mmCIF file of C-alpha atoms and ligand atoms in Angstrom:
data_model
loop_
_atom_site.group_PDB
_atom_site.id
_atom_site.type_symbol
_atom_site.label_atom_id
_atom_site.label_comp_id
_atom_site.label_asym_id
_atom_site.label_seq_id
_atom_site.Cartn_x
_atom_site.Cartn_y
_atom_site.Cartn_z
ATOM 1 C CA MET A 362 -43.193 -100.994 -10.068
ATOM 2 C CA ALA A 363 -42.211 -97.925 -8.997
ATOM 3 C CA LYS A 364 -43.979 -94.548 -7.966
ATOM 4 C CA LEU A 365 -43.896 -91.586 -9.522
ATOM 5 C CA ILE A 366 -45.335 -88.174 -9.328
ATOM 6 C CA VAL A 367 -46.674 -87.412 -12.899
ATOM 7 C CA ASN A 368 -48.794 -84.135 -12.943
ATOM 8 C CA GLY A 369 -49.257 -83.862 -9.391
ATOM 9 C CA ASP A 370 -50.975 -87.364 -9.067
ATOM 10 C CA ASP A 371 -49.034 -90.867 -7.814
ATOM 11 C CA GLN A 372 -48.467 -92.788 -10.905
ATOM 12 C CA GLU A 373 -46.994 -96.436 -11.050
ATOM 13 C CA VAL A 374 -44.524 -97.051 -13.641
ATOM 14 C CA GLN A 375 -42.687 -100.219 -14.637
ATOM 15 C CA LEU A 376 -38.664 -99.526 -14.531
ATOM 16 C CA PRO A 377 -36.760 -98.843 -16.496
ATOM 17 C CA ALA A 378 -38.558 -96.263 -18.127
ATOM 18 C CA THR A 379 -37.572 -92.973 -19.791
ATOM 19 C CA VAL A 380 -39.327 -90.146 -20.403
ATOM 20 C CA ALA A 381 -40.253 -91.192 -23.903
ATOM 21 C CA ASP A 382 -41.987 -93.893 -22.626
ATOM 22 C CA LEU A 383 -43.946 -92.161 -19.744
ATOM 23 C CA ILE A 384 -45.007 -89.923 -22.288
ATOM 24 C CA LYS A 385 -46.456 -92.701 -24.472
ATOM 25 C CA GLN A 386 -48.106 -94.474 -21.334
ATOM 26 C CA ASN A 387 -49.806 -91.057 -20.480
ATOM 27 C CA ASN A 388 -51.222 -90.679 -23.914
ATOM 28 C CA VAL A 389 -50.031 -87.424 -24.169
ATOM 29 C CA ALA A 390 -51.978 -85.806 -27.569
ATOM 30 C CA GLN A 391 -49.124 -84.193 -29.338
ATOM 31 C CA PRO A 392 -45.988 -85.487 -27.901
ATOM 32 C CA ASP A 393 -43.736 -83.720 -30.123
ATOM 33 C CA MET A 394 -45.546 -80.261 -28.348
ATOM 34 C CA VAL A 395 -45.227 -81.167 -24.833
ATOM 35 C CA SER A 396 -42.537 -79.357 -22.494
ATOM 36 C CA VAL A 397 -41.789 -81.695 -19.924
ATOM 37 C CA GLN A 398 -40.078 -81.325 -16.361
ATOM 38 C CA VAL A 399 -38.349 -83.612 -14.088
ATOM 39 C CA ASN A 400 -38.228 -83.009 -10.499
ATOM 40 C CA GLU A 401 -38.622 -79.392 -11.510
ATOM 41 C CA GLU A 402 -35.821 -78.880 -14.386
ATOM 42 C CA PHE A 403 -36.799 -78.814 -18.015
ATOM 43 C CA VAL A 404 -35.607 -81.732 -20.076
ATOM 44 C CA ASP A 405 -34.012 -81.260 -23.517
ATOM 45 C CA ARG A 406 -36.470 -82.681 -26.229
ATOM 46 C CA GLU A 407 -33.416 -84.697 -27.316
ATOM 47 C CA ASP A 408 -32.896 -86.346 -24.202
ATOM 48 C CA PHE A 409 -36.470 -87.793 -23.844
ATOM 49 C CA ASP A 410 -35.297 -90.979 -25.659
ATOM 50 C CA THR A 411 -32.537 -91.310 -23.205
ATOM 51 C CA LEU A 412 -33.366 -90.051 -19.776
ATOM 52 C CA GLN A 413 -34.121 -92.617 -17.249
ATOM 53 C CA LEU A 414 -36.819 -92.112 -14.533
ATOM 54 C CA ASN A 415 -36.257 -92.731 -10.949
ATOM 55 C CA GLU A 416 -38.364 -94.145 -8.252
ATOM 56 C CA GLY A 417 -39.907 -90.952 -6.322
ATOM 57 C CA ASP A 418 -39.399 -88.425 -9.634
ATOM 58 C CA THR A 419 -41.525 -85.516 -9.932
ATOM 59 C CA VAL A 420 -42.662 -85.298 -13.464
ATOM 60 C CA ASP A 421 -44.793 -82.182 -15.066
ATOM 61 C CA PHE A 422 -46.337 -82.205 -18.496
ATOM 62 C CA LEU A 423 -46.858 -78.764 -19.898
ATOM 63 C CA TYR A 424 -49.499 -77.539 -22.996
ATOM 64 C CA PHE A 425 -49.426 -74.895 -25.095
ATOM 65 C CA MET A 426 -52.485 -73.177 -24.337
ATOM 66 C CA GLY A 427 -53.369 -70.332 -26.922
ATOM 67 C CA GLY A 428 -56.816 -69.063 -26.891
ATOM 68 C CA GLY A 429 -59.399 -67.953 -29.388
ATOM 69 C CA GLN A 430 -57.834 -66.410 -32.565
ATOM 70 C CA ASP A 431 -60.508 -64.667 -34.801
ATOM 71 C CA LYS A 432 -60.056 -64.988 -38.482
ATOM 72 C CA GLU A 433 -60.259 -60.923 -39.013
ATOM 73 C CA SER A 434 -56.822 -60.706 -36.924
ATOM 74 C CA ILE A 435 -55.205 -63.436 -38.637
ATOM 75 C CA GLU A 436 -55.780 -62.191 -42.013
ATOM 76 C CA TYR A 437 -54.638 -58.655 -40.697
ATOM 77 C CA ARG A 438 -51.108 -59.924 -39.383
ATOM 78 C CA PHE A 439 -50.857 -61.821 -42.762
ATOM 79 C CA GLY A 440 -51.460 -58.786 -44.812
ATOM 80 C CA ARG A 441 -49.148 -56.805 -42.779
ATOM 81 C CA LEU A 442 -46.661 -59.571 -43.102
ATOM 82 C CA GLY A 443 -47.128 -59.922 -46.587
ATOM 83 C CA VAL A 444 -47.237 -64.166 -46.331
ATOM 84 C CA GLN A 445 -49.375 -65.749 -48.737
ATOM 85 C CA CYS A 446 -51.941 -68.222 -47.886
ATOM 86 C CA SER A 447 -51.347 -71.675 -49.334
ATOM 87 C CA ALA A 448 -53.057 -74.848 -48.361
ATOM 88 C CA GLY A 449 -51.680 -76.505 -44.990
ATOM 89 C CA ARG A 450 -48.775 -76.050 -42.591
ATOM 90 C CA SER A 451 -46.046 -73.546 -44.100
ATOM 91 C CA ARG A 452 -43.244 -72.036 -43.069
ATOM 92 C CA GLY A 453 -42.722 -69.049 -41.124
ATOM 93 C CA THR A 454 -41.063 -66.203 -42.465
ATOM 94 C CA LYS A 455 -39.137 -63.266 -40.235
ATOM 95 C CA THR A 456 -39.697 -59.546 -41.132
ATOM 96 C CA ASN A 457 -36.208 -59.495 -42.362
ATOM 97 C CA GLY A 458 -37.125 -61.683 -45.202
ATOM 98 C CA GLN A 459 -35.185 -64.678 -44.004
ATOM 99 C CA THR A 460 -37.010 -68.270 -44.026
ATOM 100 C CA PHE A 461 -37.607 -68.937 -40.607
ATOM 101 C CA SER A 462 -38.476 -72.564 -40.154
ATOM 102 C CA THR A 463 -40.416 -73.590 -37.024
ATOM 103 C CA LYS A 464 -41.372 -77.007 -38.198
ATOM 104 C CA GLU A 465 -37.776 -78.346 -37.362
ATOM 105 C CA ASP A 466 -36.967 -76.942 -34.294
ATOM 106 C CA SER A 467 -37.721 -78.515 -30.858
ATOM 107 C CA TYR A 468 -40.663 -77.265 -28.591
ATOM 108 C CA VAL A 469 -39.396 -77.813 -24.781
ATOM 109 C CA MET B 1150 -50.461 -36.153 0.436
ATOM 110 C CA PHE B 1151 -53.046 -38.356 -1.273
ATOM 111 C CA ASP B 1152 -55.196 -35.923 -2.597
ATOM 112 C CA PHE B 1153 -58.183 -38.250 -3.297
ATOM 113 C CA THR B 1154 -61.616 -36.822 -3.703
ATOM 114 C CA GLU B 1155 -64.402 -37.674 -1.729
ATOM 115 C CA GLU B 1156 -66.075 -39.227 -4.878
ATOM 116 C CA GLU B 1157 -63.095 -41.334 -5.352
ATOM 117 C CA LEU B 1158 -62.596 -42.497 -1.460
ATOM 118 C CA ASN B 1159 -65.885 -43.690 -1.664
ATOM 119 C CA ARG B 1160 -65.582 -44.913 -4.804
ATOM 120 C CA TYR B 1161 -62.331 -47.099 -3.979
ATOM 121 C CA SER B 1162 -63.535 -47.471 0.023
ATOM 122 C CA ARG B 1163 -63.681 -51.198 -0.246
ATOM 123 C CA HIS B 1164 -59.920 -51.270 -1.472
ATOM 124 C CA ILE B 1165 -58.916 -48.767 1.135
ATOM 125 C CA LEU B 1166 -60.669 -50.695 3.902
ATOM 126 C CA LEU B 1167 -58.349 -53.134 3.027
ATOM 127 C CA GLN B 1168 -55.173 -53.248 5.320
ATOM 128 C CA ASP B 1169 -52.632 -54.528 2.846
ATOM 129 C CA VAL B 1170 -54.097 -51.940 -0.020
ATOM 130 C CA GLY B 1171 -55.218 -48.608 1.925
ATOM 131 C CA VAL B 1172 -54.976 -45.127 0.794
ATOM 132 C CA GLU B 1173 -51.006 -45.619 -0.222
ATOM 133 C CA GLY B 1174 -52.097 -48.942 -2.180
ATOM 134 C CA GLN B 1175 -54.593 -47.072 -3.915
ATOM 135 C CA GLU B 1176 -52.659 -44.368 -5.059
ATOM 136 C CA ARG B 1177 -50.021 -47.174 -6.261
ATOM 137 C CA ILE B 1178 -52.968 -48.498 -8.457
ATOM 138 C CA ARG B 1179 -53.997 -44.731 -9.636
ATOM 139 C CA GLU B 1180 -50.145 -44.180 -10.787
ATOM 140 C CA GLY B 1181 -50.042 -47.473 -12.548
ATOM 141 C CA LYS B 1182 -49.845 -47.396 -16.183
ATOM 142 C CA VAL B 1183 -50.905 -51.264 -17.582
ATOM 143 C CA LEU B 1184 -51.107 -52.215 -21.101
ATOM 144 C CA VAL B 1185 -53.604 -54.749 -22.013
ATOM 145 C CA ILE B 1186 -53.006 -56.302 -25.428
ATOM 146 C CA GLY B 1187 -56.016 -57.923 -26.977
ATOM 147 C CA ALA B 1188 -59.700 -56.630 -25.851
ATOM 148 C CA GLY B 1189 -60.952 -60.130 -26.542
ATOM 149 C CA GLY B 1190 -62.144 -62.904 -23.883
ATOM 150 C CA LEU B 1191 -59.153 -62.145 -21.747
ATOM 151 C CA GLY B 1192 -58.508 -58.355 -22.018
ATOM 152 C CA ALA B 1193 -62.071 -57.928 -21.614
ATOM 153 C CA PRO B 1194 -62.355 -58.753 -17.882
ATOM 154 C CA VAL B 1195 -59.247 -57.472 -17.267
ATOM 155 C CA ALA B 1196 -59.343 -54.254 -18.407
ATOM 156 C CA MET B 1197 -62.948 -53.819 -16.891
ATOM 157 C CA TYR B 1198 -61.432 -55.079 -13.155
ATOM 158 C CA LEU B 1199 -58.672 -52.660 -13.990
ATOM 159 C CA ALA B 1200 -60.869 -49.570 -14.707
ATOM 160 C CA ALA B 1201 -62.851 -50.176 -11.752
ATOM 161 C CA ALA B 1202 -60.150 -50.734 -9.475
ATOM 162 C CA GLY B 1203 -58.902 -47.340 -10.438
ATOM 163 C CA VAL B 1204 -55.942 -47.780 -12.585
ATOM 164 C CA GLY B 1205 -54.550 -44.584 -13.568
ATOM 165 C CA THR B 1206 -53.710 -45.107 -17.875
ATOM 166 C CA ILE B 1207 -54.812 -48.133 -19.577
ATOM 167 C CA GLY B 1208 -53.669 -48.928 -22.969
ATOM 168 C CA ILE B 1209 -55.328 -51.173 -25.223
ATOM 169 C CA VAL B 1210 -53.898 -52.572 -28.119
ATOM 170 C CA ASP B 1211 -56.108 -54.683 -30.797
ATOM 171 C CA GLY B 1212 -56.819 -54.049 -34.635
ATOM 172 C CA ASP B 1213 -59.950 -56.096 -34.787
ATOM 173 C CA VAL B 1214 -63.615 -54.786 -35.045
ATOM 174 C CA VAL B 1215 -66.628 -56.583 -32.674
ATOM 175 C CA ASP B 1216 -67.807 -59.611 -34.120
ATOM 176 C CA LEU B 1217 -71.437 -61.174 -33.039
ATOM 177 C CA SER B 1218 -69.600 -64.373 -32.045
ATOM 178 C CA ASN B 1219 -67.137 -62.406 -29.724
ATOM 179 C CA LEU B 1220 -70.055 -61.295 -27.687
ATOM 180 C CA GLN B 1221 -70.402 -64.982 -26.158
ATOM 181 C CA ARG B 1222 -67.103 -64.008 -23.673
ATOM 182 C CA GLN B 1223 -65.848 -60.778 -24.442
ATOM 183 C CA ILE B 1224 -68.054 -58.960 -22.150
ATOM 184 C CA ILE B 1225 -66.517 -55.625 -22.356
ATOM 185 C CA HIS B 1226 -68.312 -55.200 -26.073
ATOM 186 C CA THR B 1227 -71.936 -55.424 -25.815
ATOM 187 C CA THR B 1228 -74.611 -55.822 -29.081
ATOM 188 C CA PRO B 1229 -74.741 -52.323 -30.221
ATOM 189 C CA ASP B 1230 -70.770 -52.565 -30.362
ATOM 190 C CA VAL B 1231 -71.005 -55.063 -33.397
ATOM 191 C CA ASP B 1232 -68.794 -53.667 -36.126
ATOM 192 C CA LYS B 1233 -67.401 -50.917 -34.028
ATOM 193 C CA TRP B 1234 -63.424 -51.117 -33.634
ATOM 194 C CA LYS B 1235 -62.634 -53.032 -30.471
ATOM 195 C CA VAL B 1236 -60.196 -50.345 -28.710
ATOM 196 C CA GLU B 1237 -63.086 -47.668 -29.270
ATOM 197 C CA SER B 1238 -65.907 -50.457 -27.836
ATOM 198 C CA ALA B 1239 -63.354 -51.243 -25.045
ATOM 199 C CA LYS B 1240 -62.780 -47.374 -24.143
ATOM 200 C CA GLU B 1241 -66.335 -46.522 -23.845
ATOM 201 C CA THR B 1242 -67.053 -49.308 -21.543
ATOM 202 C CA ILE B 1243 -64.039 -48.461 -19.396
ATOM 203 C CA ASN B 1244 -65.125 -44.645 -19.552
ATOM 204 C CA ALA B 1245 -68.720 -45.659 -18.325
ATOM 205 C CA ILE B 1246 -67.350 -47.918 -15.501
ATOM 206 C CA ASN B 1247 -64.915 -45.342 -14.363
ATOM 207 C CA PRO B 1248 -64.056 -41.885 -16.158
ATOM 208 C CA HIS B 1249 -61.025 -41.417 -13.890
ATOM 209 C CA VAL B 1250 -58.859 -44.011 -16.253
ATOM 210 C CA LYS B 1251 -57.070 -42.389 -18.920
ATOM 211 C CA VAL B 1252 -57.333 -44.809 -21.964
ATOM 212 C CA GLU B 1253 -54.807 -45.360 -24.676
ATOM 213 C CA THR B 1254 -55.833 -47.096 -27.782
ATOM 214 C CA TYR B 1255 -54.044 -48.409 -30.288
ATOM 215 C CA ARG B 1256 -55.915 -49.472 -33.070
ATOM 216 C CA GLU B 1257 -53.097 -51.957 -34.461
ATOM 217 C CA PHE B 1258 -52.015 -55.588 -33.662
ATOM 218 C CA LEU B 1259 -48.719 -55.974 -31.978
ATOM 219 C CA MET B 1260 -45.927 -56.766 -34.339
ATOM 220 C CA ALA B 1261 -42.242 -56.837 -33.874
ATOM 221 C CA ASP B 1262 -42.107 -53.451 -35.622
ATOM 222 C CA ASN B 1263 -44.236 -51.453 -32.996
ATOM 223 C CA ALA B 1264 -44.137 -53.852 -29.644
ATOM 224 C CA LEU B 1265 -40.896 -52.565 -28.101
ATOM 225 C CA ASP B 1266 -42.454 -48.566 -28.337
ATOM 226 C CA ILE B 1267 -45.486 -49.526 -27.142
ATOM 227 C CA VAL B 1268 -44.711 -51.787 -24.101
ATOM 228 C CA LYS B 1269 -41.828 -49.538 -22.865
ATOM 229 C CA GLU B 1270 -44.465 -46.737 -21.648
ATOM 230 C CA TYR B 1271 -46.164 -49.035 -19.626
ATOM 231 C CA ASP B 1272 -45.665 -50.512 -16.291
ATOM 232 C CA PHE B 1273 -47.053 -53.820 -16.597
ATOM 233 C CA VAL B 1274 -48.290 -55.713 -19.554
ATOM 234 C CA VAL B 1275 -51.136 -57.861 -19.666
ATOM 235 C CA ASP B 1276 -51.258 -60.898 -22.294
ATOM 236 C CA GLY B 1277 -54.614 -61.088 -23.346
ATOM 237 C CA THR B 1278 -54.042 -62.448 -26.608
ATOM 238 C CA ASP B 1279 -54.882 -65.680 -28.431
ATOM 239 C CA ASN B 1280 -52.526 -66.949 -30.490
ATOM 240 C CA PHE B 1281 -48.998 -68.234 -30.119
ATOM 241 C CA PRO B 1282 -47.086 -65.966 -32.869
ATOM 242 C CA VAL B 1283 -48.140 -62.679 -30.224
ATOM 243 C CA LYS B 1284 -47.430 -64.470 -26.908
ATOM 244 C CA PHE B 1285 -44.170 -65.245 -27.637
ATOM 245 C CA LEU B 1286 -43.329 -61.619 -29.585
ATOM 246 C CA ILE B 1287 -44.852 -60.094 -25.823
ATOM 247 C CA ASN B 1288 -42.573 -62.535 -23.953
ATOM 248 C CA ASP B 1289 -39.760 -61.300 -25.678
ATOM 249 C CA ALA B 1290 -40.377 -57.508 -26.149
ATOM 250 C CA CYS B 1291 -41.288 -57.776 -22.045
ATOM 251 C CA VAL B 1292 -37.993 -59.242 -21.529
ATOM 252 C CA MET B 1293 -35.933 -57.320 -23.743
ATOM 253 C CA ALA B 1294 -37.839 -54.138 -22.226
ATOM 254 C CA GLY B 1295 -37.688 -55.634 -18.793
ATOM 255 C CA LYS B 1296 -41.145 -55.386 -18.101
ATOM 256 C CA PRO B 1297 -43.328 -57.377 -16.005
ATOM 257 C CA PHE B 1298 -46.382 -58.831 -17.318
ATOM 258 C CA SER B 1299 -49.009 -61.769 -16.657
ATOM 259 C CA HIS B 1300 -49.150 -64.674 -19.847
ATOM 260 C CA GLY B 1301 -52.396 -66.258 -19.644
ATOM 261 C CA GLY B 1302 -54.261 -68.991 -22.248
ATOM 262 C CA ILE B 1303 -57.399 -70.664 -22.325
ATOM 263 C CA LEU B 1304 -58.904 -73.671 -24.278
ATOM 264 C CA ARG B 1305 -62.179 -75.630 -24.244
ATOM 265 C CA PHE B 1306 -62.582 -75.789 -20.343
ATOM 266 C CA GLU B 1307 -58.789 -75.152 -19.390
ATOM 267 C CA GLY B 1308 -56.901 -72.120 -18.298
ATOM 268 C CA GLN B 1309 -53.316 -71.691 -17.262
ATOM 269 C CA THR B 1310 -50.982 -68.141 -16.401
ATOM 270 C CA PHE B 1311 -48.183 -67.065 -14.593
ATOM 271 C CA THR B 1312 -46.435 -63.823 -14.044
ATOM 272 C CA HIS B 1313 -43.235 -63.000 -15.034
ATOM 273 C CA VAL B 1314 -40.959 -60.227 -13.460
ATOM 274 C CA PRO B 1315 -37.454 -59.422 -14.832
ATOM 275 C CA GLY B 1316 -35.117 -62.365 -13.595
ATOM 276 C CA THR B 1317 -37.967 -65.017 -13.391
ATOM 277 C CA ALA B 1318 -38.880 -68.064 -15.628
ATOM 278 C CA CYS B 1319 -40.276 -66.469 -18.895
ATOM 279 C CA TYR B 1320 -42.676 -68.273 -21.833
ATOM 280 C CA ARG B 1321 -39.710 -69.564 -23.483
ATOM 281 C CA CYS B 1322 -37.949 -71.143 -20.322
ATOM 282 C CA MET B 1323 -41.314 -73.144 -20.451
ATOM 283 C CA PHE B 1324 -41.744 -73.303 -24.226
ATOM 284 C CA LYS B 1325 -39.039 -72.727 -26.302
ATOM 285 C CA THR B 1326 -40.477 -71.734 -30.005
ATOM 286 C CA PRO B 1327 -44.108 -71.467 -30.953
ATOM 287 C CA PRO B 1328 -45.607 -74.716 -32.153
ATOM 288 C CA PRO B 1329 -46.067 -74.991 -36.067
ATOM 289 C CA PRO B 1330 -48.833 -73.313 -37.603
ATOM 290 C CA GLY B 1331 -52.169 -75.029 -36.842
ATOM 291 C CA ALA B 1332 -50.523 -77.686 -34.668
ATOM 292 C CA VAL B 1333 -52.248 -76.458 -31.969
ATOM 293 C CA PRO B 1334 -55.845 -75.991 -31.639
ATOM 294 C CA THR B 1335 -57.572 -72.246 -30.947
ATOM 295 C CA CYS B 1336 -60.528 -71.574 -29.271
ATOM 296 C CA SER B 1337 -62.209 -70.658 -33.210
ATOM 297 C CA GLN B 1338 -61.609 -73.962 -33.970
ATOM 298 C CA ALA B 1339 -62.098 -75.796 -30.739
ATOM 299 C CA GLY B 1340 -64.234 -73.714 -28.598
ATOM 300 C CA VAL B 1341 -63.946 -72.349 -25.420
ATOM 301 C CA LEU B 1342 -66.306 -72.109 -22.689
ATOM 302 C CA GLY B 1343 -67.051 -68.057 -22.233
ATOM 303 C CA ALA B 1344 -66.526 -68.170 -18.401
ATOM 304 C CA ILE B 1345 -63.513 -69.750 -18.400
ATOM 305 C CA ALA B 1346 -62.258 -66.224 -20.125
ATOM 306 C CA GLY B 1347 -63.556 -64.617 -17.067
ATOM 307 C CA MET B 1348 -61.808 -67.256 -15.019
ATOM 308 C CA LEU B 1349 -58.652 -66.526 -16.460
ATOM 309 C CA GLY B 1350 -58.961 -63.111 -16.887
ATOM 310 C CA THR B 1351 -59.596 -61.886 -13.412
ATOM 311 C CA ILE B 1352 -56.780 -64.189 -12.157
ATOM 312 C CA GLN B 1353 -54.661 -61.792 -14.685
ATOM 313 C CA ALA B 1354 -56.244 -58.406 -13.104
ATOM 314 C CA ALA B 1355 -55.835 -59.599 -9.668
ATOM 315 C CA GLU B 1356 -51.956 -60.265 -9.797
ATOM 316 C CA THR B 1357 -51.690 -56.871 -11.836
ATOM 317 C CA LEU B 1358 -53.051 -55.056 -8.651
ATOM 318 C CA LYS B 1359 -50.910 -57.035 -6.660
ATOM 319 C CA TYR B 1360 -48.084 -56.001 -8.686
ATOM 320 C CA LEU B 1361 -49.440 -52.412 -8.326
ATOM 321 C CA THR B 1362 -49.534 -52.623 -4.754
ATOM 322 C CA GLY B 1363 -47.148 -54.802 -3.904
ATOM 323 C CA VAL B 1364 -49.333 -57.122 -2.321
ATOM 324 C CA GLY B 1365 -48.953 -61.048 -1.981
ATOM 325 C CA GLU B 1366 -46.810 -63.290 -3.783
ATOM 326 C CA LEU B 1367 -47.050 -63.386 -7.768
ATOM 327 C CA LEU B 1368 -47.148 -66.236 -9.618
ATOM 328 C CA THR B 1369 -43.742 -65.796 -10.435
ATOM 329 C CA ASN B 1370 -41.665 -69.033 -11.305
ATOM 330 C CA LYS B 1371 -45.089 -71.042 -11.097
ATOM 331 C CA LEU B 1372 -47.542 -72.161 -13.971
ATOM 332 C CA LEU B 1373 -51.069 -72.014 -12.429
ATOM 333 C CA THR B 1374 -53.265 -74.286 -14.466
ATOM 334 C CA PHE B 1375 -56.785 -75.131 -14.029
ATOM 335 C CA ASN B 1376 -59.289 -77.598 -15.592
ATOM 336 C CA ALA B 1377 -63.036 -75.659 -15.353
ATOM 337 C CA LYS B 1378 -64.710 -79.646 -15.682
ATOM 338 C CA THR B 1379 -63.098 -80.626 -12.293
ATOM 339 C CA MET B 1380 -62.524 -77.541 -10.979
ATOM 340 C CA ASP B 1381 -58.953 -78.755 -10.322
ATOM 341 C CA PHE B 1382 -56.290 -76.027 -9.668
ATOM 342 C CA ARG B 1383 -52.515 -76.718 -9.360
ATOM 343 C CA LYS B 1384 -49.309 -74.730 -9.326
ATOM 344 C CA ILE B 1385 -46.377 -76.227 -11.315
ATOM 345 C CA ASN B 1386 -43.154 -74.740 -10.282
ATOM 346 C CA VAL B 1387 -40.765 -73.536 -13.232
ATOM 347 C CA LYS B 1388 -37.625 -72.613 -13.009
ATOM 348 C CA LYS B 1389 -35.849 -69.997 -15.248
ATOM 349 C CA THR B 1390 -33.298 -71.897 -17.252
ATOM 350 C CA ASP B 1391 -30.169 -70.993 -18.494
ATOM 351 C CA LYS B 1392 -30.525 -72.702 -21.923
ATOM 352 C CA CYS B 1393 -33.942 -70.568 -22.127
ATOM 353 C CA PRO B 1394 -33.563 -68.961 -25.925
ATOM 354 C CA ILE B 1395 -33.963 -65.463 -24.757
ATOM 355 C CA CYS B 1396 -33.368 -64.935 -21.196
ATOM 356 C CA GLY B 1397 -30.814 -67.657 -20.693
ATOM 357 C CA THR B 1398 -26.910 -67.348 -20.929
ATOM 358 C CA ASN B 1399 -26.362 -67.799 -24.735
ATOM 359 C CA PRO B 1400 -29.751 -66.111 -25.908
ATOM 360 C CA THR B 1401 -30.330 -67.188 -29.642
ATOM 361 C CA VAL B 1402 -33.352 -64.724 -29.874
ATOM 362 C CA THR B 1403 -31.970 -61.201 -29.940
ATOM 363 C CA GLU B 1404 -34.175 -59.517 -32.080
ATOM 364 C CA LEU B 1405 -38.150 -59.437 -32.040
ATOM 365 C CA ILE B 1406 -39.641 -62.311 -34.293
ATOM 366 C CA ASP B 1407 -43.290 -62.021 -36.250
ATOM 367 C CA TYR B 1408 -43.893 -65.694 -36.116
ATOM 368 C CA GLU B 1409 -46.428 -66.943 -39.047
ATOM 369 C CA GLN B 1410 -49.746 -67.377 -38.041
ATOM 370 C CA ALA B 1411 -51.906 -71.104 -38.775
ATOM 371 C CA ALA B 1412 -54.216 -69.034 -41.060
ATOM 372 C CA CYS B 1413 -54.826 -71.102 -43.988
ATOM 373 C CA ASP B 1414 -57.073 -73.835 -42.309
ATOM 374 C CA LEU B 1415 -59.364 -71.061 -41.350
ATOM 375 C CA HIS B 1416 -59.944 -69.600 -44.457
ATOM 376 C CA GLN B 1417 -62.174 -72.640 -45.895
HETATM 377 ZN ZN1 ZN C 1816 -36.545 -67.717 -20.422
#
């Protein structure tokens, strides 16, 4: 077992392990939205499956934290953007009318 | 050279007594122009402390009205303010705390088409908003305009904040793009302990005053996170990255973007 520092705490990890393995072991709630730093460098999402961790590595998981969106302001913004509300998730739009996909992008 | 009245010297005496602040620091606070975006859970304590501190000009951006459910944490508004415009209610409270403060109100939401015009008038910007499209918009507008800002986010029992000044890590260095609409819960879906907003907002207000006075070390290149359940506070070192979509070497974000909100699930 190797010792890593994960979010500031010591953690015993069986090597070899990739960033993706560590995400799984830590039961990260929304793995497709976590930002990961290894030794204080951000890791590209496409490297999560391949980047091998080493003894003593410092790993930080960073999570999105928003706040309390109020319904009224959402409706207001939608009105100004001219976006029609449909069920479920939808794609974003830029003001210039181009469709802008937020779904396929990475979230590192 | 500092033309403080007797009343002002008395009002700000506990600042002036601080060796690091003094009359000069208080003068810098009085000359300061701070934009508070959002008069909600975070913006409320920020605006109130900045008003009490004697910040010369406070701008407030919010296009919303006060709702009864806001009062659990948005302490700048009181029960008689329900249904008033938030910017008007906030202005009244600020004026009551400190009539020396000039309040500029923007009864609108920050959007790609107004962000730069509003932001450019101020020395420091405080993100007191609650949703990712605006958080990214504030980041992008401030990076483009070369303005320092304080970022803040809260959810349930947790909070996170960092301070950006030109040349240090920005929000997109940490999170490249907003989460898909609806993917990350907001407070209105997941809830938040009201006092958490106060904890984070007062940190943001302190950062603002530190910036204006030049006292201490800002939360630049650091993400401060806390969990009020355990009262664990943690500072994570973060770096400005060359791959950042806006402040990196090959920026892909070259204009402001109105990202779509997660609205639909709230309409039910
Ligand atoms: Zn950046």
